[in-house]
Amino acid sequence: MLEKKVQMLEFDQHGDERGRLVIVEGMQDIPFDIKRIFYIYGSDRNVIRGQHANKRTEFVLINVAGTSKVKVKDGKGNEAVFSLNRPHTGIYLPRMIWKDMYDFSCDSVLLCLASEHYDAEEYIRDYDIFMKIVNGECE
Ligand code: TYD
């Protein structure tokens, strides 16, 4: 099984003369069962979305059309930027990772697979609080 750290995932493309098909199965191609999907489109280049971390939810983000970027931070000084620019690749985000999604192309459709149902209470939207939690200064 995949390690539960931020990583790019590459899914098989099943192609024939009719086009391409990409399959993402929970606990097989990604390291969780999928309880929720949502997708983001119509965001401009200058928009920054996300800007939160989740206490319980793991995600996989896939630009099924267009492109965007994701910046991840662990709250301990490490950060990385990933480009989502192919419909058969995605990024896996474990719990307690700060994420900013930005630089959306006008045709971007960002598909998000989530391990949990929506619960506003498990979103951390304040970066200072996020840093305090990951550094053990508060719960
Ligand atoms: P938000 O978390 O700001 O979106 P993003 O992380 O993509 O920038 O969510 C926007 C609104 O949608 C907010 O009012 C919460 C609501 N929402 C749900 O009700 N269910 C969901 O699964 C998600 C992702 C958001």
Tab-separated table of N, CA and C and ligand atoms in Angstrom:
chain	number	residue	atom	x	y	z
A	1	MET	N	0.850	-1.204	0.000
A	1	MET	CA	0.000	0.000	0.000
A	1	MET	C	0.883	1.251	0.000
A	2	LEU	N	0.303	2.346	-0.490
A	2	LEU	CA	1.034	3.593	-0.580
A	2	LEU	C	1.353	4.151	0.800
A	3	GLU	N	2.501	4.773	0.901
A	3	GLU	CA	2.856	5.451	2.146
A	3	GLU	C	1.972	6.669	2.331
A	4	LYS	N	1.634	6.976	3.600
A	4	LYS	CA	0.709	8.083	3.840
A	4	LYS	C	1.467	9.389	3.988
A	5	LYS	N	2.128	9.798	2.929
A	5	LYS	CA	2.824	11.096	2.910
A	5	LYS	C	2.415	11.816	1.624
A	6	VAL	N	2.619	13.131	1.598
A	6	VAL	CA	2.291	13.882	0.379
A	6	VAL	C	3.050	13.270	-0.787
A	7	GLN	N	2.346	12.936	-1.834
A	7	GLN	CA	3.026	12.345	-2.995
A	7	GLN	C	2.152	12.454	-4.231
A	8	MET	N	2.822	12.539	-5.368
A	8	MET	CA	2.093	12.488	-6.636
A	8	MET	C	1.764	11.023	-6.935
A	9	LEU	N	0.581	10.813	-7.450
A	9	LEU	CA	0.148	9.465	-7.849
A	9	LEU	C	-0.058	9.467	-9.349
A	10	GLU	N	0.321	8.384	-9.975
A	10	GLU	CA	0.085	8.251	-11.414
A	10	GLU	C	-0.833	7.058	-11.625
A	11	PHE	N	-1.965	7.295	-12.246
A	11	PHE	CA	-2.942	6.229	-12.471
A	11	PHE	C	-2.768	5.660	-13.873
A	12	ASP	N	-3.136	4.382	-14.003
A	12	ASP	CA	-3.059	3.760	-15.334
A	12	ASP	C	-4.045	4.435	-16.275
A	13	GLN	N	-3.620	4.573	-17.529
A	13	GLN	CA	-4.549	5.071	-18.551
A	13	GLN	C	-4.932	3.885	-19.421
A	14	HIS	N	-6.211	3.618	-19.465
A	14	HIS	CA	-6.684	2.536	-20.318
A	14	HIS	C	-7.145	3.177	-21.621
A	15	GLY	N	-6.309	3.113	-22.621
A	15	GLY	CA	-6.642	3.805	-23.873
A	15	GLY	C	-6.905	2.829	-25.002
A	16	ASP	N	-7.832	3.194	-25.842
A	16	ASP	CA	-8.009	2.499	-27.122
A	16	ASP	C	-8.521	3.532	-28.113
A	17	GLU	N	-8.977	3.076	-29.254
A	17	GLU	CA	-9.357	4.034	-30.299
A	17	GLU	C	-10.555	4.899	-29.888
A	18	ARG	N	-11.225	4.508	-28.799
A	18	ARG	CA	-12.390	5.283	-28.359
A	18	ARG	C	-12.011	6.411	-27.405
A	19	GLY	N	-10.746	6.423	-26.966
A	19	GLY	CA	-10.332	7.452	-26.019
A	19	GLY	C	-9.681	6.820	-24.805
A	20	ARG	N	-9.607	7.579	-23.719
A	20	ARG	CA	-8.899	7.097	-22.534
A	20	ARG	C	-9.823	7.020	-21.336
A	21	LEU	N	-9.490	6.095	-20.461
A	21	LEU	CA	-10.282	5.854	-19.262
A	21	LEU	C	-9.311	5.714	-18.097
A	22	VAL	N	-9.553	6.486	-17.050
A	22	VAL	CA	-8.706	6.404	-15.850
A	22	VAL	C	-9.580	5.933	-14.695
A	23	ILE	N	-9.076	4.965	-13.957
A	23	ILE	CA	-9.852	4.371	-12.860
A	23	ILE	C	-9.148	4.672	-11.540
A	24	VAL	N	-9.925	5.167	-10.567
A	24	VAL	CA	-9.373	5.411	-9.230
A	24	VAL	C	-10.246	4.663	-8.237
A	25	GLU	N	-9.737	3.576	-7.706
A	25	GLU	CA	-10.501	2.785	-6.732
A	25	GLU	C	-9.937	3.009	-5.338
A	26	GLY	N	-10.858	3.222	-4.395
A	26	GLY	CA	-10.471	3.392	-2.997
A	26	GLY	C	-9.731	2.164	-2.498
A	27	MET	N	-8.719	2.389	-1.680
A	27	MET	CA	-7.881	1.346	-1.068
A	27	MET	C	-7.082	0.527	-2.081
A	28	GLN	N	-7.145	0.942	-3.327
A	28	GLN	CA	-6.324	0.250	-4.329
A	28	GLN	C	-5.388	1.253	-5.006
A	29	ASP	N	-5.973	2.218	-5.675
A	29	ASP	CA	-5.144	3.218	-6.360
A	29	ASP	C	-4.809	4.387	-5.450
A	30	ILE	N	-5.610	4.551	-4.397
A	30	ILE	CA	-5.357	5.602	-3.397
A	30	ILE	C	-5.505	4.957	-2.014
A	31	PRO	N	-4.853	5.540	-0.991
A	31	PRO	CA	-4.774	4.820	0.288
A	31	PRO	C	-5.961	5.047	1.233
A	32	PHE	N	-7.147	5.318	0.710
A	32	PHE	CA	-8.334	5.416	1.573
A	32	PHE	C	-9.578	5.075	0.771
A	33	ASP	N	-10.643	4.772	1.494
A	33	ASP	CA	-11.944	4.602	0.850
A	33	ASP	C	-12.557	5.977	0.612
A	34	ILE	N	-13.214	6.147	-0.507
A	34	ILE	CA	-13.741	7.468	-0.882
A	34	ILE	C	-15.152	7.629	-0.303
A	35	LYS	N	-15.320	8.671	0.543
A	35	LYS	CA	-16.659	8.938	1.095
A	35	LYS	C	-17.308	10.145	0.450
A	36	ARG	N	-16.502	10.974	-0.213
A	36	ARG	CA	-17.029	12.251	-0.712
A	36	ARG	C	-16.219	12.659	-1.928
A	37	ILE	N	-16.895	13.201	-2.923
A	37	ILE	CA	-16.159	13.867	-4.005
A	37	ILE	C	-16.752	15.263	-4.199
A	38	PHE	N	-15.890	16.178	-4.582
A	38	PHE	CA	-16.368	17.484	-5.009
A	38	PHE	C	-15.388	17.979	-6.065
A	39	TYR	N	-15.779	18.968	-6.801
A	39	TYR	CA	-14.866	19.497	-7.809
A	39	TYR	C	-15.004	20.995	-7.898
A	40	ILE	N	-13.902	21.592	-8.294
A	40	ILE	CA	-13.760	23.051	-8.294
A	40	ILE	C	-13.498	23.489	-9.726
A	41	TYR	N	-14.293	24.389	-10.212
A	41	TYR	CA	-14.035	24.943	-11.543
A	41	TYR	C	-14.500	26.399	-11.544
A	42	GLY	N	-14.084	27.137	-12.571
A	42	GLY	CA	-14.477	28.553	-12.653
A	42	GLY	C	-13.676	29.441	-11.720
A	43	SER	N	-12.535	28.955	-11.214
A	43	SER	CA	-11.661	29.803	-10.393
A	43	SER	C	-10.617	30.450	-11.289
A	44	ASP	N	-10.367	31.734	-11.086
A	44	ASP	CA	-9.403	32.464	-11.910
A	44	ASP	C	-7.971	32.185	-11.474
A	45	ARG	N	-7.042	32.631	-12.305
A	45	ARG	CA	-5.602	32.505	-12.009
A	45	ARG	C	-5.235	33.156	-10.683
A	46	ASN	N	-5.913	34.254	-10.346
A	46	ASN	CA	-5.498	35.008	-9.154
A	46	ASN	C	-6.208	34.556	-7.871
A	47	VAL	N	-6.994	33.506	-7.979
A	47	VAL	CA	-7.718	33.001	-6.798
A	47	VAL	C	-6.829	32.009	-6.039
A	48	ILE	N	-6.879	32.088	-4.712
A	48	ILE	CA	-6.245	31.044	-3.893
A	48	ILE	C	-7.350	30.343	-3.119
A	49	ARG	N	-7.481	29.054	-3.316
A	49	ARG	CA	-8.500	28.272	-2.611
A	49	ARG	C	-7.815	27.411	-1.559
A	50	GLY	N	-8.617	26.592	-0.898
A	50	GLY	CA	-8.046	25.764	0.155
A	50	GLY	C	-7.732	26.650	1.344
A	51	GLN	N	-6.460	26.868	1.604
A	51	GLN	CA	-6.005	27.655	2.755
A	51	GLN	C	-6.556	27.071	4.046
A	52	HIS	N	-6.385	25.771	4.149
A	52	HIS	CA	-6.804	25.074	5.364
A	52	HIS	C	-6.086	23.742	5.478
A	53	ALA	N	-6.182	23.170	6.675
A	53	ALA	CA	-5.723	21.799	6.912
A	53	ALA	C	-6.898	21.048	7.532
A	54	ASN	N	-6.844	19.733	7.455
A	54	ASN	CA	-7.945	18.915	7.974
A	54	ASN	C	-7.427	17.965	9.047
A	55	LYS	N	-8.160	17.928	10.147
A	55	LYS	CA	-7.735	17.053	11.242
A	55	LYS	C	-7.933	15.582	10.894
A	56	ARG	N	-8.981	15.272	10.124
A	56	ARG	CA	-9.297	13.857	9.888
A	56	ARG	C	-9.301	13.449	8.425
A	57	THR	N	-9.506	14.382	7.504
A	57	THR	CA	-9.724	13.991	6.110
A	57	THR	C	-8.426	13.911	5.319
A	58	GLU	N	-8.320	12.847	4.552
A	58	GLU	CA	-7.258	12.712	3.549
A	58	GLU	C	-7.893	13.026	2.190
A	59	PHE	N	-7.081	13.551	1.283
A	59	PHE	CA	-7.590	13.922	-0.041
A	59	PHE	C	-6.688	13.395	-1.150
A	60	VAL	N	-7.289	13.210	-2.324
A	60	VAL	CA	-6.536	13.123	-3.573
A	60	VAL	C	-7.134	14.160	-4.514
A	61	LEU	N	-6.266	15.006	-5.077
A	61	LEU	CA	-6.704	16.060	-6.005
A	61	LEU	C	-6.209	15.724	-7.402
A	62	ILE	N	-7.114	15.810	-8.363
A	62	ILE	CA	-6.783	15.472	-9.757
A	62	ILE	C	-7.344	16.568	-10.653
A	63	ASN	N	-6.505	17.196	-11.457
A	63	ASN	CA	-7.029	18.120	-12.476
A	63	ASN	C	-7.498	17.287	-13.660
A	64	VAL	N	-8.767	16.950	-13.674
A	64	VAL	CA	-9.278	16.107	-14.769
A	64	VAL	C	-9.365	16.901	-16.070
A	65	ALA	N	-9.368	18.232	-15.975
A	65	ALA	CA	-9.219	19.101	-17.147
A	65	ALA	C	-8.421	20.308	-16.691
A	66	GLY	N	-7.646	20.900	-17.606
A	66	GLY	CA	-6.884	22.105	-17.281
A	66	GLY	C	-5.784	21.833	-16.269
A	67	THR	N	-5.329	22.920	-15.647
A	67	THR	CA	-4.168	22.821	-14.747
A	67	THR	C	-4.372	23.710	-13.510
A	68	SER	N	-3.673	23.341	-12.455
A	68	SER	CA	-3.579	24.209	-11.273
A	68	SER	C	-2.323	23.816	-10.515
A	69	LYS	N	-2.067	24.542	-9.449
A	69	LYS	CA	-0.934	24.200	-8.586
A	69	LYS	C	-1.433	24.033	-7.156
A	70	VAL	N	-0.705	23.227	-6.409
A	70	VAL	CA	-1.015	23.031	-4.991
A	70	VAL	C	0.263	23.266	-4.204
A	71	LYS	N	0.171	24.168	-3.232
A	71	LYS	CA	1.303	24.344	-2.314
A	71	LYS	C	0.942	23.665	-1.000
A	72	VAL	N	1.833	22.827	-0.501
A	72	VAL	CA	1.580	22.141	0.766
A	72	VAL	C	2.618	22.575	1.787
A	73	LYS	N	2.172	22.661	3.036
A	73	LYS	CA	3.075	23.023	4.136
A	73	LYS	C	2.783	22.100	5.308
A	74	ASP	N	3.836	21.706	6.029
A	74	ASP	CA	3.613	20.822	7.179
A	74	ASP	C	3.581	21.579	8.508
A	75	GLY	N	3.753	22.906	8.434
A	75	GLY	CA	3.702	23.706	9.666
A	75	GLY	C	4.997	23.660	10.454
A	76	LYS	N	5.979	22.907	9.944
A	76	LYS	CA	7.276	22.792	10.635
A	76	LYS	C	8.399	23.348	9.765
A	77	GLY	N	8.014	24.129	8.760
A	77	GLY	CA	9.020	24.775	7.920
A	77	GLY	C	9.228	24.127	6.569
A	78	ASN	N	8.568	22.993	6.325
A	78	ASN	CA	8.707	22.334	5.021
A	78	ASN	C	7.534	22.692	4.131
A	79	GLU	N	7.843	23.063	2.876
A	79	GLU	CA	6.769	23.298	1.922
A	79	GLU	C	7.195	22.849	0.533
A	80	ALA	N	6.209	22.579	-0.314
A	80	ALA	CA	6.483	22.106	-1.677
A	80	ALA	C	5.327	22.523	-2.564
A	81	VAL	N	5.639	22.707	-3.839
A	81	VAL	CA	4.615	23.066	-4.823
A	81	VAL	C	4.521	21.948	-5.857
A	82	PHE	N	3.305	21.547	-6.149
A	82	PHE	CA	3.057	20.494	-7.134
A	82	PHE	C	2.183	21.055	-8.249
A	83	SER	N	2.504	20.694	-9.477
A	83	SER	CA	1.662	21.073	-10.620
A	83	SER	C	0.732	19.921	-10.951
A	84	LEU	N	-0.532	20.248	-11.042
A	84	LEU	CA	-1.516	19.251	-11.472
A	84	LEU	C	-1.853	19.579	-12.920
A	85	ASN	N	-1.340	18.799	-13.828
A	85	ASN	CA	-1.480	19.180	-15.233
A	85	ASN	C	-1.765	18.013	-16.170
A	86	ARG	N	-2.112	16.858	-15.581
A	86	ARG	CA	-2.467	15.718	-16.430
A	86	ARG	C	-3.629	14.969	-15.779
A	87	PRO	N	-4.610	14.553	-16.576
A	87	PRO	CA	-5.800	13.926	-15.987
A	87	PRO	C	-5.558	12.556	-15.364
A	88	HIS	N	-4.376	11.983	-15.575
A	88	HIS	CA	-4.120	10.664	-14.970
A	88	HIS	C	-3.109	10.758	-13.822
A	89	THR	N	-2.870	12.002	-13.340
A	89	THR	CA	-2.036	12.115	-12.137
A	89	THR	C	-2.796	12.893	-11.073
A	90	GLY	N	-2.453	12.630	-9.834
A	90	GLY	CA	-3.099	13.338	-8.736
A	90	GLY	C	-2.116	13.501	-7.603
A	91	ILE	N	-2.512	14.299	-6.634
A	91	ILE	CA	-1.675	14.435	-5.444
A	91	ILE	C	-2.435	13.888	-4.254
A	92	TYR	N	-1.737	13.085	-3.467
A	92	TYR	CA	-2.302	12.559	-2.223
A	92	TYR	C	-1.912	13.493	-1.080
A	93	LEU	N	-2.895	13.880	-0.289
A	93	LEU	CA	-2.655	14.756	0.863
A	93	LEU	C	-3.134	14.059	2.128
A	94	PRO	N	-2.229	13.708	3.022
A	94	PRO	CA	-2.656	13.100	4.289
A	94	PRO	C	-3.309	14.129	5.197
A	95	ARG	N	-3.716	13.687	6.366
A	95	ARG	CA	-4.282	14.612	7.356
A	95	ARG	C	-3.224	15.620	7.794
A	96	MET	N	-3.699	16.736	8.294
A	96	MET	CA	-2.831	17.748	8.918
A	96	MET	C	-1.716	18.243	7.995
A	97	ILE	N	-2.131	18.562	6.772
A	97	ILE	CA	-1.235	19.228	5.821
A	97	ILE	C	-1.946	20.499	5.368
A	98	TRP	N	-1.266	21.623	5.456
A	98	TRP	CA	-1.850	22.886	4.971
A	98	TRP	C	-1.767	22.913	3.449
A	99	LYS	N	-2.864	23.307	2.800
A	99	LYS	CA	-2.868	23.300	1.332
A	99	LYS	C	-3.467	24.573	0.755
A	100	ASP	N	-2.795	25.086	-0.249
A	100	ASP	CA	-3.302	26.217	-1.038
A	100	ASP	C	-3.388	25.742	-2.478
A	101	MET	N	-4.534	25.920	-3.097
A	101	MET	CA	-4.679	25.602	-4.524
A	101	MET	C	-4.800	26.927	-5.276
A	102	TYR	N	-4.042	27.074	-6.363
A	102	TYR	CA	-3.994	28.371	-7.042
A	102	TYR	C	-3.536	28.180	-8.480
A	103	ASP	N	-3.428	29.308	-9.190
A	103	ASP	CA	-2.961	29.304	-10.586
A	103	ASP	C	-3.844	28.402	-11.460
A	104	PHE	N	-5.143	28.551	-11.297
A	104	PHE	CA	-6.094	27.734	-12.069
A	104	PHE	C	-6.159	28.222	-13.518
A	105	SER	N	-6.036	27.314	-14.463
A	105	SER	CA	-6.291	27.686	-15.860
A	105	SER	C	-7.800	27.881	-16.032
A	106	CYS	N	-8.203	28.593	-17.081
A	106	CYS	CA	-9.636	28.907	-17.185
A	106	CYS	C	-10.465	27.647	-17.450
A	107	ASP	N	-9.824	26.586	-17.946
A	107	ASP	CA	-10.563	25.337	-18.183
A	107	ASP	C	-10.351	24.330	-17.048
A	108	SER	N	-9.794	24.778	-15.914
A	108	SER	CA	-9.458	23.837	-14.832
A	108	SER	C	-10.712	23.246	-14.186
A	109	VAL	N	-10.712	21.924	-14.094
A	109	VAL	CA	-11.702	21.219	-13.278
A	109	VAL	C	-10.891	20.353	-12.318
A	110	LEU	N	-10.907	20.756	-11.054
A	110	LEU	CA	-10.095	20.076	-10.040
A	110	LEU	C	-10.994	19.141	-9.239
A	111	LEU	N	-10.794	17.858	-9.479
A	111	LEU	CA	-11.587	16.829	-8.797
A	111	LEU	C	-10.918	16.495	-7.467
A	112	CYS	N	-11.714	16.474	-6.405
A	112	CYS	CA	-11.183	16.204	-5.064
A	112	CYS	C	-11.888	14.984	-4.492
A	113	LEU	N	-11.107	13.984	-4.139
A	113	LEU	CA	-11.625	12.771	-3.514
A	113	LEU	C	-11.285	12.858	-2.036
A	114	ALA	N	-12.251	12.568	-1.177
A	114	ALA	CA	-12.027	12.753	0.253
A	114	ALA	C	-12.367	11.480	1.019
A	115	SER	N	-11.632	11.276	2.111
A	115	SER	CA	-11.812	10.055	2.905
A	115	SER	C	-12.969	10.163	3.892
A	116	GLU	N	-13.500	11.393	4.097
A	116	GLU	CA	-14.544	11.605	5.119
A	116	GLU	C	-15.668	12.456	4.549
A	117	HIS	N	-16.837	12.332	5.161
A	117	HIS	CA	-17.925	13.251	4.840
A	117	HIS	C	-17.558	14.653	5.327
A	118	TYR	N	-18.263	15.641	4.805
A	118	TYR	CA	-17.943	17.025	5.186
A	118	TYR	C	-18.292	17.291	6.639
A	119	ASP	N	-17.351	17.893	7.336
A	119	ASP	CA	-17.569	18.307	8.719
A	119	ASP	C	-16.750	19.571	8.928
A	120	ALA	N	-17.415	20.708	8.974
A	120	ALA	CA	-16.717	21.994	9.072
A	120	ALA	C	-15.804	22.057	10.293
A	121	GLU	N	-16.149	21.283	11.325
A	121	GLU	CA	-15.394	21.328	12.590
A	121	GLU	C	-13.980	20.777	12.469
A	122	GLU	N	-13.752	19.958	11.461
A	122	GLU	CA	-12.414	19.356	11.370
A	122	GLU	C	-11.500	20.137	10.420
A	123	TYR	N	-12.014	21.275	9.919
A	123	TYR	CA	-11.168	22.147	9.093
A	123	TYR	C	-10.450	23.146	9.991
A	124	ILE	N	-9.145	23.309	9.800
A	124	ILE	CA	-8.376	24.337	10.499
A	124	ILE	C	-8.085	25.422	9.472
A	125	ARG	N	-8.644	26.599	9.687
A	125	ARG	CA	-8.540	27.669	8.677
A	125	ARG	C	-7.619	28.798	9.117
A	126	ASP	N	-6.996	28.633	10.270
A	126	ASP	CA	-6.080	29.644	10.794
A	126	ASP	C	-4.674	29.028	10.829
A	127	TYR	N	-3.745	29.610	10.049
A	127	TYR	CA	-2.418	28.984	9.927
A	127	TYR	C	-1.662	28.982	11.260
A	128	ASP	N	-1.839	30.021	12.057
A	128	ASP	CA	-1.143	30.058	13.352
A	128	ASP	C	-1.611	28.924	14.259
A	129	ILE	N	-2.928	28.677	14.237
A	129	ILE	CA	-3.457	27.565	15.052
A	129	ILE	C	-2.938	26.242	14.511
A	130	PHE	N	-2.931	26.106	13.179
A	130	PHE	CA	-2.391	24.883	12.572
A	130	PHE	C	-0.958	24.645	13.044
A	131	MET	N	-0.126	25.696	13.005
A	131	MET	CA	1.276	25.540	13.416
A	131	MET	C	1.371	25.140	14.881
A	132	LYS	N	0.522	25.730	15.699
A	132	LYS	CA	0.568	25.392	17.127
A	132	LYS	C	0.186	23.927	17.341
A	133	ILE	N	-0.805	23.450	16.597
A	133	ILE	CA	-1.229	22.047	16.762
A	133	ILE	C	-0.105	21.100	16.324
A	134	VAL	N	0.464	21.341	15.137
A	134	VAL	CA	1.485	20.385	14.668
A	134	VAL	C	2.756	20.461	15.501
A	135	ASN	N	2.957	21.590	16.143
A	135	ASN	CA	4.144	21.693	16.980
A	135	ASN	C	3.846	21.407	18.456
A	136	GLY	N	2.639	20.865	18.695
A	136	GLY	CA	2.300	20.372	20.036
A	136	GLY	C	2.005	21.447	21.047
A	137	GLU	N	1.692	22.670	20.573
A	137	GLU	CA	1.427	23.757	21.536
A	137	GLU	C	-0.043	23.891	21.895
A	138	CYS	N	-0.939	23.290	21.066
A	138	CYS	CA	-2.340	23.230	21.441
A	138	CYS	C	-3.008	22.092	20.678
A	139	GLU	N	-4.267	21.780	21.056
A	139	GLU	CA	-4.942	20.614	20.460
A	139	GLU	C	-5.686	20.986	19.200
B	1	TYD	P1	-14.129	25.723	0.990
B	1	TYD	O1	-13.650	24.780	2.025
B	1	TYD	O2	-13.858	27.168	1.193
B	1	TYD	O3	-13.591	25.289	-0.435
B	1	TYD	P2	-12.060	25.123	-0.938
B	1	TYD	O4	-11.340	24.373	0.088
B	1	TYD	O5	-12.205	24.328	-2.162
B	1	TYD	O6	-11.517	26.468	-1.221
B	1	TYD	O7	-15.692	25.488	0.807
B	1	TYD	C1	-16.563	26.436	0.218
B	1	TYD	C2	-17.940	26.273	0.830
B	1	TYD	O8	-18.490	24.994	0.519
B	1	TYD	C3	-17.924	26.386	2.329
B	1	TYD	O9	-19.075	27.121	2.723
B	1	TYD	C4	-18.061	24.974	2.823
B	1	TYD	C5	-18.829	24.295	1.703
B	1	TYD	N1	-18.472	22.863	1.515
B	1	TYD	C6	-19.390	21.887	1.839
B	1	TYD	O10	-20.513	22.154	2.304
B	1	TYD	N2	-19.049	20.581	1.619
B	1	TYD	C7	-17.850	20.235	1.116
B	1	TYD	O11	-17.564	19.005	0.928
B	1	TYD	C8	-16.892	21.257	0.810
B	1	TYD	C9	-15.532	20.915	0.263
B	1	TYD	C10	-17.252	22.568	1.017
